[in-house]
Amino acid sequence: MKCVCLVVPKEKAEKVRQKLIEEDLLIRKAKIERDEKYVYFPVKEKVEIRGCYLIEKDFEEIERKSYVDILKEKGIDIDSISIDFIGDIAIIRLINDSYAREVAEALMEANKHVKAVYLDRGVKEDYRVRDLQHIAGEEKKETLHVEYGVKIKLDVTKVYFSPRLAAERMRVAKQIEEGSIVVDMFAGVAPFSLIIAKYAMPKRIYAIDKNPYAIKYARENVRINEMENIIEVIEGDAKEIVPKLPEANHIIMNLPHKSFEFLPLAIRKGKILHYYEILERDSIEKRMEEIKALGRKEGYSIDIKNVRVVGSYSPAKQRVGMEIYVRK
Ligand SMILES: C[S@@+](CC[C@H](N)C(=O)[O-])C[C@H]1O[C@@H](n2cnc3c(N)ncnc32)[C@H](O)[C@@H]1O
């Protein structure tokens, strides 16, 4: 296959390879080539890296089997599986757990970057941490996930993180005006804050969480992405911290099981609330009316826009996102 090729001097090759993987620029279907002086990387687009140059080149195509093909060869037909790739860790959910080991091994064979596989047995209150059982590969728990070029370090057994919200985070970032004050009320390891700091121009972001592990990683993530002058990470209960913060242009409320409980607090503090809640399909309208009534009770007028389903939660329930505009 013919594609753009980044020619890299041998001594720089490993560093460049890491960077290309992190930024998802490497074409995985094409085989990387080497000679005595250079390594030839097939890349998705023209990248500029000091000391390297670009050519057009024919690469050998790699035949890759998917985990479904591998399982089928073993006579296993999996009808329902959900997988989250977080850095080099895969987290799987199955209807029938008895195939977990076979699925995990097939997944590792098909996805060479996966170093560990865990079975997800649900999310635990109150820090929303997953109950994980190690199934295959190394027993590693800490990983580095890259989302739109932002580095997110975390321990999958100690904090909440969902790679499925990547598009949602970018969607929110695009709405943040220059100079805004942002409060990330339930920040976790701070993915919303980090994406906003990279793709918008806020004045300040306050990232709050009460899980001390989430706070440890949030602080580290702010440091490794060099965003210390924008994001302030605060450990504690949002109920106590939010009243002490300055007025906010935007508040992110990603605690979908309990966010309604925190709404009066957010209505008093913020102008645009990026609100998420787990709701039954036919209870969305009712909830919107309750939110408006809550606003009136607090003495504000409320407009609700962009009501959308962000993800499924169970056959009957969905993760719903909406923007709540508060007029003071
Ligand atoms: C669903 S997670 C969302 C994390 C993050 N926003 C994300 O998108 O990955 C909710 C987070 O809220 C935190 N949390 C729960 N109750 C809280 C409270 N009262 N005050 C502050 N943080 C809280 C949990 O520790 C958890 O990290």
Short mmCIF file of C-alpha atoms and ligand atoms in Angstrom, two decimals:
data_model
loop_
_atom_site.label_atom_id
_atom_site.label_comp_id
_atom_site.label_asym_id
_atom_site.label_seq_id
_atom_site.Cartn_x
_atom_site.Cartn_y
_atom_site.Cartn_z
CA MET A 1 0.00 0.00 0.00
CA LYS A 2 1.23 3.48 -0.91
CA CYS A 3 1.20 6.11 1.82
CA VAL A 4 3.02 9.03 3.38
CA CYS A 5 6.24 7.85 5.02
CA LEU A 6 8.10 9.59 7.83
CA VAL A 7 11.82 8.84 7.52
CA VAL A 8 13.44 8.93 10.97
CA PRO A 9 17.15 8.53 11.88
CA LYS A 10 17.57 5.25 13.79
CA GLU A 11 18.66 6.89 17.07
CA LYS A 12 15.44 8.97 17.21
CA ALA A 13 13.13 6.17 16.09
CA GLU A 14 11.79 4.94 19.46
CA LYS A 15 10.92 8.43 20.68
CA VAL A 16 9.19 9.26 17.41
CA ARG A 17 7.33 5.92 17.41
CA GLN A 18 5.91 6.73 20.88
CA LYS A 19 4.82 10.17 19.73
CA LEU A 20 3.13 8.77 16.59
CA ILE A 21 1.24 6.20 18.70
CA GLU A 22 0.24 8.82 21.27
CA GLU A 23 -1.14 11.11 18.58
CA ASP A 24 -2.72 8.21 16.66
CA LEU A 25 -0.78 9.01 13.49
CA LEU A 26 0.64 5.59 12.70
CA ILE A 27 -1.03 3.45 10.01
CA ARG A 28 -1.29 0.11 11.79
CA LYS A 29 -2.13 -1.90 8.66
CA ALA A 30 1.27 -1.09 7.08
CA LYS A 31 4.55 -2.72 8.14
CA ILE A 32 7.24 -0.38 9.51
CA GLU A 33 10.58 -0.78 7.64
CA ARG A 34 14.20 -0.29 8.67
CA ASP A 35 17.67 -0.06 7.10
CA GLU A 36 21.09 0.70 8.64
CA LYS A 37 20.44 4.42 9.03
CA TYR A 38 16.69 5.01 9.06
CA VAL A 39 13.31 3.74 10.21
CA TYR A 40 10.37 4.26 7.80
CA PHE A 41 7.02 4.93 9.49
CA PRO A 42 3.72 4.82 7.52
CA VAL A 43 1.74 7.84 8.75
CA LYS A 44 -1.85 9.03 8.34
CA GLU A 45 -0.94 12.64 7.57
CA LYS A 46 2.07 14.89 6.93
CA VAL A 47 3.80 15.41 10.27
CA GLU A 48 6.71 17.74 10.84
CA ILE A 49 9.38 16.44 13.21
CA ARG A 50 12.81 18.00 13.46
CA GLY A 51 15.57 15.93 11.81
CA CYS A 52 13.02 13.73 9.96
CA TYR A 53 11.58 14.04 6.44
CA LEU A 54 8.60 12.87 4.43
CA ILE A 55 8.45 10.76 1.24
CA GLU A 56 5.80 8.64 -0.51
CA LYS A 57 6.46 4.92 -0.15
CA ASP A 58 4.97 1.49 -0.80
CA PHE A 59 4.53 -0.53 2.43
CA GLU A 60 3.75 -4.19 2.90
CA GLU A 61 0.21 -4.63 4.21
CA ILE A 62 -0.17 -6.56 7.49
CA GLU A 63 -2.92 -9.16 7.65
CA ARG A 64 -4.62 -8.66 11.01
CA LYS A 65 -7.30 -10.89 12.45
CA SER A 66 -9.89 -9.31 14.67
CA TYR A 67 -10.69 -10.87 18.08
CA VAL A 68 -14.04 -11.93 16.60
CA ASP A 69 -12.22 -13.91 13.84
CA ILE A 70 -9.93 -15.52 16.43
CA LEU A 71 -12.89 -16.50 18.63
CA LYS A 72 -14.84 -17.86 15.66
CA GLU A 73 -11.88 -20.09 14.76
CA LYS A 74 -12.15 -21.49 18.30
CA GLY A 75 -15.88 -22.08 17.82
CA ILE A 76 -16.94 -19.26 20.16
CA ASP A 77 -19.63 -16.93 18.90
CA ILE A 78 -19.89 -13.90 21.14
CA ASP A 79 -23.07 -11.97 20.58
CA SER A 80 -22.69 -9.23 23.13
CA ILE A 81 -19.46 -7.69 24.30
CA SER A 82 -18.49 -4.14 25.11
CA ILE A 83 -14.85 -3.04 25.27
CA ASP A 84 -13.19 0.12 26.57
CA PHE A 85 -9.56 0.69 25.59
CA ILE A 86 -7.91 2.87 28.24
CA GLY A 87 -4.24 3.35 27.32
CA ASP A 88 -2.79 -0.17 27.08
CA ILE A 89 -5.55 -1.72 29.23
CA ALA A 90 -8.79 -3.23 27.88
CA ILE A 91 -11.91 -3.45 30.03
CA ILE A 92 -14.57 -5.86 28.86
CA ARG A 93 -18.22 -6.42 29.74
CA LEU A 94 -19.90 -9.66 28.70
CA ILE A 95 -23.37 -11.10 29.08
CA ASN A 96 -21.83 -14.53 29.62
CA ASP A 97 -18.71 -14.23 31.85
CA SER A 98 -17.74 -17.89 31.33
CA TYR A 99 -15.98 -16.88 28.07
CA ALA A 100 -14.04 -14.04 29.68
CA ARG A 101 -10.62 -15.71 29.48
CA GLU A 102 -10.96 -16.71 25.79
CA VAL A 103 -12.22 -13.25 24.87
CA ALA A 104 -9.37 -11.57 26.77
CA GLU A 105 -6.71 -13.70 25.08
CA ALA A 106 -8.20 -13.15 21.62
CA LEU A 107 -8.32 -9.43 22.33
CA MET A 108 -4.64 -9.35 23.27
CA GLU A 109 -3.67 -11.39 20.22
CA ALA A 110 -5.56 -9.05 17.89
CA ASN A 111 -4.51 -5.80 19.60
CA LYS A 112 -0.79 -5.92 20.30
CA HIS A 113 -0.84 -2.66 22.26
CA VAL A 114 -3.12 -4.20 24.93
CA LYS A 115 -1.05 -5.35 27.91
CA ALA A 116 -3.82 -6.24 30.38
CA VAL A 117 -7.48 -7.18 30.26
CA TYR A 118 -9.98 -6.73 33.09
CA LEU A 119 -13.59 -7.85 33.42
CA ASP A 120 -15.95 -5.07 34.48
CA ARG A 121 -18.40 -6.16 37.19
CA GLY A 122 -20.10 -2.81 37.64
CA VAL A 123 -19.44 0.65 39.05
CA LYS A 124 -19.29 1.21 42.80
CA GLU A 125 -20.69 4.18 44.70
CA ASP A 126 -19.58 6.94 45.57
CA TYR A 127 -16.37 7.52 43.65
CA ARG A 128 -17.89 5.68 40.63
CA VAL A 129 -14.91 3.28 40.54
CA ARG A 130 -15.30 0.07 38.54
CA ASP A 131 -15.20 -3.33 40.24
CA LEU A 132 -12.56 -5.02 38.04
CA GLN A 133 -11.35 -8.61 37.86
CA HIS A 134 -7.99 -9.23 36.20
CA ILE A 135 -8.38 -11.76 33.37
CA ALA A 136 -5.28 -11.76 31.16
CA GLY A 137 -1.88 -10.14 30.56
CA GLU A 138 0.16 -8.17 33.08
CA GLU A 139 -1.49 -7.21 36.36
CA LYS A 140 -0.93 -3.56 35.59
CA LYS A 141 -3.49 -1.04 36.82
CA GLU A 142 -1.92 2.28 35.93
CA THR A 143 -1.88 3.46 32.33
CA LEU A 144 -1.42 6.51 30.13
CA HIS A 145 -4.38 7.22 27.87
CA VAL A 146 -4.14 9.83 25.13
CA GLU A 147 -7.28 11.73 24.09
CA TYR A 148 -7.02 14.33 21.31
CA GLY A 149 -3.32 14.72 22.12
CA VAL A 150 -3.94 15.22 25.87
CA LYS A 151 -2.17 12.80 28.24
CA ILE A 152 -4.42 11.24 30.89
CA LYS A 153 -2.72 9.06 33.51
CA LEU A 154 -4.87 6.92 35.82
CA ASP A 155 -5.27 3.73 37.79
CA VAL A 156 -8.29 1.90 36.38
CA THR A 157 -9.06 0.28 39.75
CA LYS A 158 -9.00 3.50 41.80
CA VAL A 159 -10.71 6.18 39.73
CA TYR A 160 -13.55 6.64 37.24
CA PHE A 161 -12.66 7.27 33.60
CA SER A 162 -14.63 6.62 30.43
CA PRO A 163 -12.99 6.96 27.00
CA ARG A 164 -16.52 6.96 25.53
CA LEU A 165 -17.02 10.57 26.62
CA ALA A 166 -14.17 11.86 24.41
CA ALA A 167 -16.49 13.42 21.80
CA GLU A 168 -18.66 14.90 24.55
CA ARG A 169 -15.62 16.54 26.17
CA MET A 170 -14.60 18.08 22.86
CA ARG A 171 -18.19 19.23 22.28
CA VAL A 172 -18.16 21.07 25.62
CA ALA A 173 -14.67 22.52 24.99
CA LYS A 174 -15.91 24.10 21.74
CA GLN A 175 -18.57 26.04 23.69
CA ILE A 176 -16.17 27.68 26.15
CA GLU A 177 -15.58 31.35 25.34
CA GLU A 178 -12.19 33.00 25.73
CA GLY A 179 -11.59 34.27 29.28
CA SER A 180 -14.25 32.02 30.84
CA ILE A 181 -14.25 30.78 34.39
CA VAL A 182 -15.05 27.05 34.38
CA VAL A 183 -15.95 24.79 37.30
CA ASP A 184 -15.53 21.03 36.71
CA MET A 185 -17.63 19.94 39.70
CA PHE A 186 -16.96 16.18 39.60
CA ALA A 187 -13.65 16.21 37.75
CA GLY A 188 -12.25 12.72 38.37
CA VAL A 189 -8.75 12.63 36.85
CA ALA A 190 -9.74 15.91 35.10
CA PRO A 191 -10.35 14.85 31.45
CA PHE A 192 -12.96 17.61 30.81
CA SER A 193 -10.66 20.24 32.33
CA LEU A 194 -7.63 19.06 30.34
CA ILE A 195 -9.46 19.00 26.99
CA ILE A 196 -10.95 22.45 27.68
CA ALA A 197 -7.54 23.85 28.65
CA LYS A 198 -6.03 22.51 25.42
CA TYR A 199 -8.81 23.38 22.95
CA ALA A 200 -10.38 26.54 24.42
CA MET A 201 -8.94 29.68 26.05
CA PRO A 202 -10.48 29.81 29.54
CA LYS A 203 -9.10 32.13 32.20
CA ARG A 204 -9.30 29.56 34.96
CA ILE A 205 -10.67 26.06 35.51
CA TYR A 206 -11.44 24.73 38.99
CA ALA A 207 -11.40 20.91 38.97
CA ILE A 208 -13.02 19.42 42.09
CA ASP A 209 -13.22 15.81 43.25
CA LYS A 210 -13.54 14.07 46.59
CA ASN A 211 -11.72 10.85 45.65
CA PRO A 212 -8.09 11.36 46.82
CA TYR A 213 -6.78 9.02 44.08
CA ALA A 214 -8.62 11.01 41.40
CA ILE A 215 -7.06 14.17 42.85
CA LYS A 216 -3.57 12.66 42.79
CA TYR A 217 -3.91 11.76 39.08
CA ALA A 218 -5.69 15.03 38.21
CA ARG A 219 -2.73 16.96 39.68
CA GLU A 220 -0.25 14.77 37.81
CA ASN A 221 -2.21 15.17 34.56
CA VAL A 222 -2.23 18.94 34.92
CA ARG A 223 1.54 18.82 35.44
CA ILE A 224 2.42 16.46 32.56
CA ASN A 225 0.28 18.52 30.18
CA GLU A 226 1.86 21.75 31.51
CA MET A 227 -1.49 23.37 32.39
CA GLU A 228 -0.70 24.53 35.95
CA ASN A 229 -1.43 28.16 35.12
CA ILE A 230 -4.98 27.33 33.93
CA ILE A 231 -6.30 24.41 35.99
CA GLU A 232 -6.54 24.44 39.78
CA VAL A 233 -7.28 21.00 41.27
CA ILE A 234 -9.23 21.06 44.55
CA GLU A 235 -9.85 18.03 46.79
CA GLY A 236 -13.14 17.90 48.66
CA ASP A 237 -16.92 17.79 48.47
CA ALA A 238 -18.35 19.98 45.71
CA LYS A 239 -21.13 21.00 48.13
CA GLU A 240 -18.59 22.74 50.35
CA ILE A 241 -16.18 23.99 47.68
CA VAL A 242 -18.46 25.43 44.97
CA PRO A 243 -20.00 28.19 47.19
CA LYS A 244 -16.47 29.51 47.87
CA LEU A 245 -15.53 29.83 44.16
CA PRO A 246 -16.03 32.90 41.95
CA GLU A 247 -19.06 33.13 39.60
CA ALA A 248 -18.60 30.69 36.72
CA ASN A 249 -19.44 31.04 33.02
CA HIS A 250 -19.61 27.25 32.69
CA ILE A 251 -20.12 24.43 35.18
CA ILE A 252 -19.62 20.79 34.18
CA MET A 253 -21.78 18.38 36.16
CA ASN A 254 -20.74 14.84 35.26
CA LEU A 255 -22.11 12.84 38.20
CA PRO A 256 -25.06 11.38 36.34
CA HIS A 257 -26.59 9.40 39.21
CA LYS A 258 -26.75 12.33 41.61
CA SER A 259 -26.36 15.54 39.62
CA PHE A 260 -29.95 16.70 40.31
CA GLU A 261 -29.11 16.91 44.01
CA PHE A 262 -26.34 19.43 43.22
CA LEU A 263 -28.38 21.61 40.83
CA PRO A 264 -29.43 24.37 43.31
CA LEU A 265 -25.76 24.90 44.11
CA ALA A 266 -24.79 25.09 40.42
CA ILE A 267 -27.74 27.35 39.50
CA ARG A 268 -26.60 29.88 42.12
CA LYS A 269 -23.01 29.84 40.84
CA GLY A 270 -23.01 29.32 37.05
CA LYS A 271 -24.45 30.73 33.80
CA ILE A 272 -24.26 27.64 31.56
CA LEU A 273 -24.47 24.22 33.17
CA HIS A 274 -23.31 21.17 31.19
CA TYR A 275 -25.57 18.71 32.92
CA TYR A 276 -25.61 14.90 32.71
CA GLU A 277 -28.11 12.54 34.28
CA ILE A 278 -29.15 8.89 33.95
CA LEU A 279 -32.84 9.02 33.03
CA GLU A 280 -35.54 6.77 31.71
CA ARG A 281 -36.49 7.63 28.14
CA ASP A 282 -39.98 8.85 29.07
CA SER A 283 -38.91 10.85 32.12
CA ILE A 284 -36.77 13.45 30.29
CA GLU A 285 -39.61 15.96 29.74
CA LYS A 286 -40.66 15.69 33.39
CA ARG A 287 -37.07 16.30 34.54
CA MET A 288 -36.80 19.40 32.35
CA GLU A 289 -39.92 20.82 33.99
CA GLU A 290 -38.49 20.04 37.44
CA ILE A 291 -35.24 21.82 36.55
CA LYS A 292 -37.16 24.92 35.41
CA ALA A 293 -39.23 24.84 38.61
CA LEU A 294 -36.06 24.58 40.66
CA GLY A 295 -34.70 27.66 38.85
CA ARG A 296 -37.88 29.64 39.62
CA LYS A 297 -37.67 28.60 43.27
CA GLU A 298 -34.11 29.94 43.41
CA GLY A 299 -35.26 33.16 41.68
CA TYR A 300 -33.76 32.50 38.22
CA SER A 301 -35.15 31.87 34.77
CA ILE A 302 -33.94 28.74 33.00
CA ASP A 303 -33.61 27.76 29.34
CA ILE A 304 -32.70 24.22 28.43
CA LYS A 305 -30.96 23.49 25.13
CA ASN A 306 -29.33 20.59 23.26
CA VAL A 307 -31.04 17.77 25.15
CA ARG A 308 -29.41 14.59 23.79
CA VAL A 309 -28.65 10.99 24.56
CA VAL A 310 -24.93 10.69 25.32
CA GLY A 311 -24.87 6.93 25.86
CA SER A 312 -26.96 3.98 26.89
CA TYR A 313 -26.93 2.86 30.52
CA SER A 314 -29.34 -0.08 30.68
CA PRO A 315 -32.14 -1.30 28.41
CA ALA A 316 -34.50 1.20 30.04
CA LYS A 317 -32.16 4.04 31.02
CA GLN A 318 -29.89 6.44 29.15
CA ARG A 319 -27.18 8.92 29.95
CA VAL A 320 -28.75 12.24 28.94
CA GLY A 321 -26.82 15.46 28.41
CA MET A 322 -28.26 18.98 28.28
CA GLU A 323 -27.16 22.59 28.55
CA ILE A 324 -28.97 24.57 31.24
CA TYR A 325 -28.82 28.36 30.70
CA VAL A 326 -29.40 30.33 33.90
CA ARG A 327 -30.58 33.95 33.65
CA LYS A 328 -29.93 35.87 36.83
C1 LIG B 1 -18.80 9.92 36.87
S1 LIG B 1 -17.27 10.43 37.60
C2 LIG B 1 -16.81 11.68 36.43
C3 LIG B 1 -15.34 11.98 36.36
C4 LIG B 1 -14.93 12.88 35.21
N1 LIG B 1 -15.71 14.09 35.11
C5 LIG B 1 -14.88 12.14 33.91
O1 LIG B 1 -15.60 12.52 32.97
O2 LIG B 1 -14.09 11.20 33.79
C6 LIG B 1 -17.82 11.34 39.00
C7 LIG B 1 -16.74 11.82 39.93
O3 LIG B 1 -17.36 12.61 40.95
C8 LIG B 1 -16.68 12.41 42.17
N2 LIG B 1 -17.63 12.79 43.25
C9 LIG B 1 -18.72 12.12 43.72
N3 LIG B 1 -19.35 12.86 44.65
C10 LIG B 1 -18.66 14.03 44.77
C11 LIG B 1 -18.82 15.20 45.56
N4 LIG B 1 -19.83 15.32 46.42
N5 LIG B 1 -17.94 16.20 45.42
C12 LIG B 1 -16.90 16.10 44.55
N6 LIG B 1 -16.68 15.02 43.78
C13 LIG B 1 -17.55 13.99 43.87
C14 LIG B 1 -16.29 10.94 42.15
O4 LIG B 1 -15.17 10.71 42.98
C15 LIG B 1 -15.96 10.74 40.63
O5 LIG B 1 -14.59 10.91 40.39
#
